[in-house]
Amino acid sequence: MRLVLVGPPGAGKGTQAKRIATHYGIPNISTGDIFRSNVAEMTELGELAKNFMDEGELVPDDVTIAMVRDRLGRDDTEPGFLLDGFPRTVPQAEALNEILDSYDVALDSVLKLQVDDEEVVHRLSGRRICRSCGHTFHIEFDPPTREGVCDLCGSELYQRDDDRPETIRRRLDVYHEQTRPLVEYYKARDLLRIVIGTGAVDEVKARAIEALEQPVA
Ligand code: AMP
């Protein structure tokens, strides 16, 4: 299974990516997570990415593509992979085709998680993440028992810098301008499957697996 997950920020891509990747026994590759760990470790890549991320802008294609090329070269991707947050532009999608061609493989499906803008703003502005285990809460939909403290490991919860309201709006604009064209791109290649991203996490996962098991409509 070689999968790509697309959708606006806050569609639940990260949450679903983990579950879908576990279901198929494939690695979940999140470019956002790789950038965030580089920022935390203050690597050269992290320093470069941080400014773009804080503004809600995309990290330049050449940097992002090189990072993904490197990641897809590891042995654990042989049985397949799920890409969460990549590609996000048409040039990235074309680079992905080239990378996969060089291994004589191809994508099986592109799953789009559909959530409207109003819901995205609501979800992201209330999102809180555990500094230690990465578990995600929502101050309204899924609050921790003690405010600001992770129920799972007791560590502090934080708000991502790019989950501030002004940055959320910019991320949404970037999505509509640069990432939405990918939906047409993959539809034209008969790879696109659309799943409604609202409802309980397990319901959305079940819908996603069902969509992936059906032939493309
Ligand atoms: P995410 O966790 O997927 O919402 O990504 C967080 C941020 O990382 C984005 O707003 C971008 O600044 C950066 N980023 C993640 N994936 C990509 C990508 N494929 N291309 C460019 N920038 C990316």
Short mmCIF file of C-alpha atoms and ligand atoms in Angstrom, two decimals:
data_model
loop_
_atom_site.label_atom_id
_atom_site.label_comp_id
_atom_site.label_asym_id
_atom_site.label_seq_id
_atom_site.Cartn_x
_atom_site.Cartn_y
_atom_site.Cartn_z
CA MET A 1 0.00 0.00 0.00
CA ARG A 2 1.47 3.33 -1.07
CA LEU A 3 -0.84 6.03 0.12
CA VAL A 4 -1.06 9.81 0.26
CA LEU A 5 -3.34 11.66 2.63
CA VAL A 6 -4.43 15.17 1.64
CA GLY A 7 -6.80 17.66 3.19
CA PRO A 8 -6.82 21.08 4.83
CA PRO A 9 -4.90 21.71 8.03
CA GLY A 10 -7.04 20.45 10.91
CA ALA A 11 -8.83 17.81 8.83
CA GLY A 12 -7.49 15.15 11.19
CA LYS A 13 -4.77 13.92 8.83
CA GLY A 14 -2.28 13.23 11.61
CA THR A 15 -4.82 11.36 13.73
CA GLN A 16 -6.08 9.25 10.83
CA ALA A 17 -2.62 8.72 9.34
CA LYS A 18 -1.44 6.93 12.49
CA ARG A 19 -4.48 4.66 12.51
CA ILE A 20 -4.50 3.88 8.80
CA ALA A 21 -0.74 3.19 8.77
CA THR A 22 -1.12 0.81 11.73
CA HIS A 23 -4.05 -0.93 10.00
CA TYR A 24 -1.89 -1.67 6.93
CA GLY A 25 1.39 -2.18 8.84
CA ILE A 26 3.19 0.55 6.90
CA PRO A 27 5.26 3.52 8.13
CA ASN A 28 3.48 6.83 8.57
CA ILE A 29 5.62 9.61 7.15
CA SER A 30 4.54 13.09 8.20
CA THR A 31 6.59 15.93 6.69
CA GLY A 32 5.18 18.30 9.35
CA ASP A 33 6.43 15.96 12.12
CA ILE A 34 9.86 15.64 10.49
CA PHE A 35 10.13 19.43 10.26
CA ARG A 36 8.95 19.87 13.87
CA SER A 37 11.51 17.40 15.20
CA ASN A 38 14.23 19.22 13.23
CA VAL A 39 13.07 22.51 14.75
CA ALA A 40 13.15 20.99 18.25
CA GLU A 41 16.65 19.59 17.67
CA MET A 42 17.77 22.91 16.15
CA THR A 43 19.25 21.28 13.07
CA GLU A 44 20.13 23.34 9.99
CA LEU A 45 16.97 22.06 8.29
CA GLY A 46 14.94 23.01 11.37
CA GLU A 47 16.35 26.56 11.41
CA LEU A 48 15.42 26.95 7.77
CA ALA A 49 11.91 25.47 8.12
CA LYS A 50 10.94 27.30 11.32
CA ASN A 51 10.37 30.74 9.78
CA PHE A 52 8.11 29.35 7.08
CA MET A 53 6.19 27.19 9.55
CA ASP A 54 5.63 30.02 12.03
CA GLU A 55 4.15 32.16 9.26
CA GLY A 56 1.89 29.34 8.03
CA GLU A 57 3.80 29.24 4.71
CA LEU A 58 5.11 26.16 2.96
CA VAL A 59 8.77 25.24 3.27
CA PRO A 60 10.32 25.57 -0.24
CA ASP A 61 9.76 22.61 -2.55
CA ASP A 62 13.46 21.80 -3.13
CA VAL A 63 14.11 21.41 0.61
CA THR A 64 10.94 19.40 1.23
CA ILE A 65 11.43 17.14 -1.78
CA ALA A 66 15.05 16.35 -0.81
CA MET A 67 13.88 15.42 2.69
CA VAL A 68 11.16 13.09 1.37
CA ARG A 69 13.48 11.53 -1.22
CA ASP A 70 15.85 10.68 1.60
CA ARG A 71 13.06 9.26 3.79
CA LEU A 72 11.59 7.11 1.01
CA GLY A 73 15.04 5.65 0.40
CA ARG A 74 14.92 3.79 3.72
CA ASP A 75 14.23 0.06 3.77
CA ASP A 76 11.11 0.29 5.97
CA THR A 77 9.15 1.77 3.03
CA GLU A 78 9.52 -1.40 0.97
CA PRO A 79 6.09 -2.83 1.99
CA GLY A 80 4.54 0.60 1.42
CA PHE A 81 4.05 3.90 3.22
CA LEU A 82 1.52 6.53 4.08
CA LEU A 83 2.53 10.11 3.34
CA ASP A 84 0.79 12.67 5.57
CA GLY A 85 1.25 16.28 4.46
CA PHE A 86 3.22 15.53 1.30
CA PRO A 87 2.79 16.36 -1.53
CA ARG A 88 1.30 19.79 -0.93
CA THR A 89 2.03 21.36 -4.33
CA VAL A 90 1.87 20.06 -7.91
CA PRO A 91 5.70 20.22 -8.28
CA GLN A 92 5.96 18.06 -5.13
CA ALA A 93 3.47 15.57 -6.65
CA GLU A 94 5.58 15.42 -9.81
CA ALA A 95 8.74 14.90 -7.80
CA LEU A 96 7.02 12.09 -5.89
CA ASN A 97 6.16 10.39 -9.21
CA GLU A 98 9.81 10.59 -10.24
CA ILE A 99 11.04 9.20 -6.92
CA LEU A 100 8.59 6.28 -7.13
CA ASP A 101 9.42 5.68 -10.81
CA SER A 102 13.07 5.35 -9.83
CA TYR A 103 12.05 2.43 -7.57
CA ASP A 104 9.68 1.04 -10.23
CA VAL A 105 6.66 1.47 -7.99
CA ALA A 106 3.58 3.72 -8.03
CA LEU A 107 0.98 5.21 -5.69
CA ASP A 108 -2.08 3.07 -4.96
CA SER A 109 -4.42 5.75 -3.62
CA VAL A 110 -4.76 9.34 -2.55
CA LEU A 111 -7.25 9.85 0.25
CA LYS A 112 -8.74 13.28 0.72
CA LEU A 113 -10.17 14.14 4.13
CA GLN A 114 -12.89 16.70 3.61
CA VAL A 115 -13.67 19.27 6.31
CA ASP A 116 -14.97 22.81 5.76
CA ASP A 117 -13.02 25.96 6.69
CA GLU A 118 -15.18 26.97 9.64
CA GLU A 119 -14.70 23.57 11.26
CA VAL A 120 -10.94 23.75 10.60
CA VAL A 121 -10.59 27.07 12.46
CA HIS A 122 -12.62 25.70 15.37
CA ARG A 123 -10.60 22.48 15.56
CA LEU A 124 -7.15 24.03 15.28
CA SER A 125 -7.67 26.95 17.64
CA GLY A 126 -8.68 24.52 20.42
CA ARG A 127 -5.99 21.92 19.72
CA ARG A 128 -3.49 21.20 22.52
CA ILE A 129 -0.62 18.72 22.24
CA CYS A 130 1.39 16.86 24.87
CA ARG A 131 5.04 17.94 24.90
CA SER A 132 6.15 14.48 25.88
CA CYS A 133 3.99 11.81 24.19
CA GLY A 134 2.47 13.92 21.39
CA HIS A 135 -1.14 12.98 22.23
CA THR A 136 -3.61 15.56 20.93
CA PHE A 137 -6.52 17.02 22.95
CA HIS A 138 -9.14 19.63 22.15
CA ILE A 139 -10.19 22.11 24.83
CA GLU A 140 -13.85 21.64 23.89
CA PHE A 141 -14.31 18.32 22.03
CA ASP A 142 -11.78 16.19 23.92
CA PRO A 143 -10.54 18.11 26.98
CA PRO A 144 -7.92 16.68 29.34
CA THR A 145 -9.14 15.89 32.87
CA ARG A 146 -6.79 18.56 34.31
CA GLU A 147 -6.39 21.70 32.25
CA GLY A 148 -2.99 21.87 30.55
CA VAL A 149 -1.93 18.37 31.65
CA CYS A 150 -1.78 15.20 29.53
CA ASP A 151 -4.12 12.41 30.75
CA LEU A 152 -1.78 9.76 29.36
CA CYS A 153 1.62 10.77 30.73
CA GLY A 154 1.09 13.79 33.01
CA SER A 155 3.27 16.13 30.92
CA GLU A 156 2.48 19.69 29.94
CA LEU A 157 0.18 20.44 26.99
CA TYR A 158 1.08 23.19 24.53
CA GLN A 159 -0.45 24.99 21.58
CA ARG A 160 1.44 24.80 18.28
CA ASP A 161 2.75 28.23 17.24
CA ASP A 162 1.01 27.81 13.90
CA ASP A 163 -2.35 27.08 15.58
CA ARG A 164 -2.79 30.78 16.45
CA PRO A 165 -5.84 32.31 14.68
CA GLU A 166 -3.91 34.57 12.22
CA THR A 167 -1.65 31.70 11.19
CA ILE A 168 -4.56 29.27 10.84
CA ARG A 169 -6.14 31.65 8.32
CA ARG A 170 -2.89 31.89 6.35
CA ARG A 171 -2.49 28.09 6.36
CA LEU A 172 -6.01 27.75 4.99
CA ASP A 173 -5.28 30.27 2.21
CA VAL A 174 -2.09 28.39 1.37
CA TYR A 175 -4.10 25.16 1.24
CA HIS A 176 -6.69 26.62 -1.13
CA GLU A 177 -4.07 28.25 -3.38
CA GLN A 178 -1.36 25.60 -3.51
CA THR A 179 -2.64 22.25 -2.27
CA ARG A 180 -6.22 22.06 -3.58
CA PRO A 181 -5.03 21.82 -7.21
CA LEU A 182 -3.64 18.40 -6.21
CA VAL A 183 -7.17 17.11 -5.81
CA GLU A 184 -7.78 17.62 -9.55
CA TYR A 185 -4.29 16.34 -10.32
CA TYR A 186 -4.94 13.00 -8.62
CA LYS A 187 -8.57 12.80 -9.75
CA ALA A 188 -7.35 12.98 -13.35
CA ARG A 189 -5.04 10.05 -12.59
CA ASP A 190 -7.88 7.93 -11.07
CA LEU A 191 -6.23 7.82 -7.66
CA LEU A 192 -8.52 10.06 -5.60
CA ARG A 193 -10.87 8.82 -2.88
CA ILE A 194 -12.81 11.37 -0.83
CA VAL A 195 -13.84 10.78 2.77
CA ILE A 196 -15.85 13.13 4.98
CA GLY A 197 -13.59 14.02 7.91
CA THR A 198 -16.28 14.97 10.44
CA GLY A 199 -17.57 12.66 13.17
CA ALA A 200 -15.88 10.40 15.71
CA VAL A 201 -12.26 9.43 15.05
CA ASP A 202 -13.10 5.71 14.74
CA GLU A 203 -15.99 6.42 12.37
CA VAL A 204 -13.74 8.45 10.08
CA LYS A 205 -11.11 5.69 10.18
CA ALA A 206 -13.71 3.06 9.25
CA ARG A 207 -14.88 5.26 6.35
CA ALA A 208 -11.29 5.73 5.19
CA ILE A 209 -10.51 1.99 5.20
CA GLU A 210 -13.77 1.24 3.41
CA ALA A 211 -12.96 3.86 0.76
CA LEU A 212 -9.47 2.42 0.30
CA GLU A 213 -10.84 -1.11 -0.16
CA GLN A 214 -13.28 -0.05 -2.92
CA PRO A 215 -12.32 0.46 -6.55
CA VAL A 216 -11.99 4.18 -7.41
CA ALA A 217 -15.45 5.55 -8.32
P1 AMP B 1 1.49 19.96 9.16
O1 AMP B 1 1.92 19.35 10.44
O2 AMP B 1 1.32 18.95 8.05
O3 AMP B 1 0.29 20.87 9.31
O4 AMP B 1 2.72 20.90 8.66
C1 AMP B 1 3.15 21.99 9.44
C2 AMP B 1 3.97 22.94 8.59
O5 AMP B 1 5.14 22.25 8.09
C3 AMP B 1 3.29 23.48 7.34
O6 AMP B 1 2.46 24.59 7.61
C4 AMP B 1 4.51 23.85 6.49
O7 AMP B 1 5.12 25.05 6.94
C5 AMP B 1 5.46 22.70 6.80
N1 AMP B 1 5.24 21.59 5.85
C6 AMP B 1 4.79 20.33 6.14
N2 AMP B 1 4.70 19.57 5.03
C7 AMP B 1 5.11 20.36 4.00
C8 AMP B 1 5.22 20.17 2.59
N3 AMP B 1 4.88 19.01 1.99
N4 AMP B 1 5.68 21.22 1.85
C9 AMP B 1 6.03 22.38 2.41
N5 AMP B 1 5.92 22.64 3.73
C10 AMP B 1 5.46 21.65 4.52
#
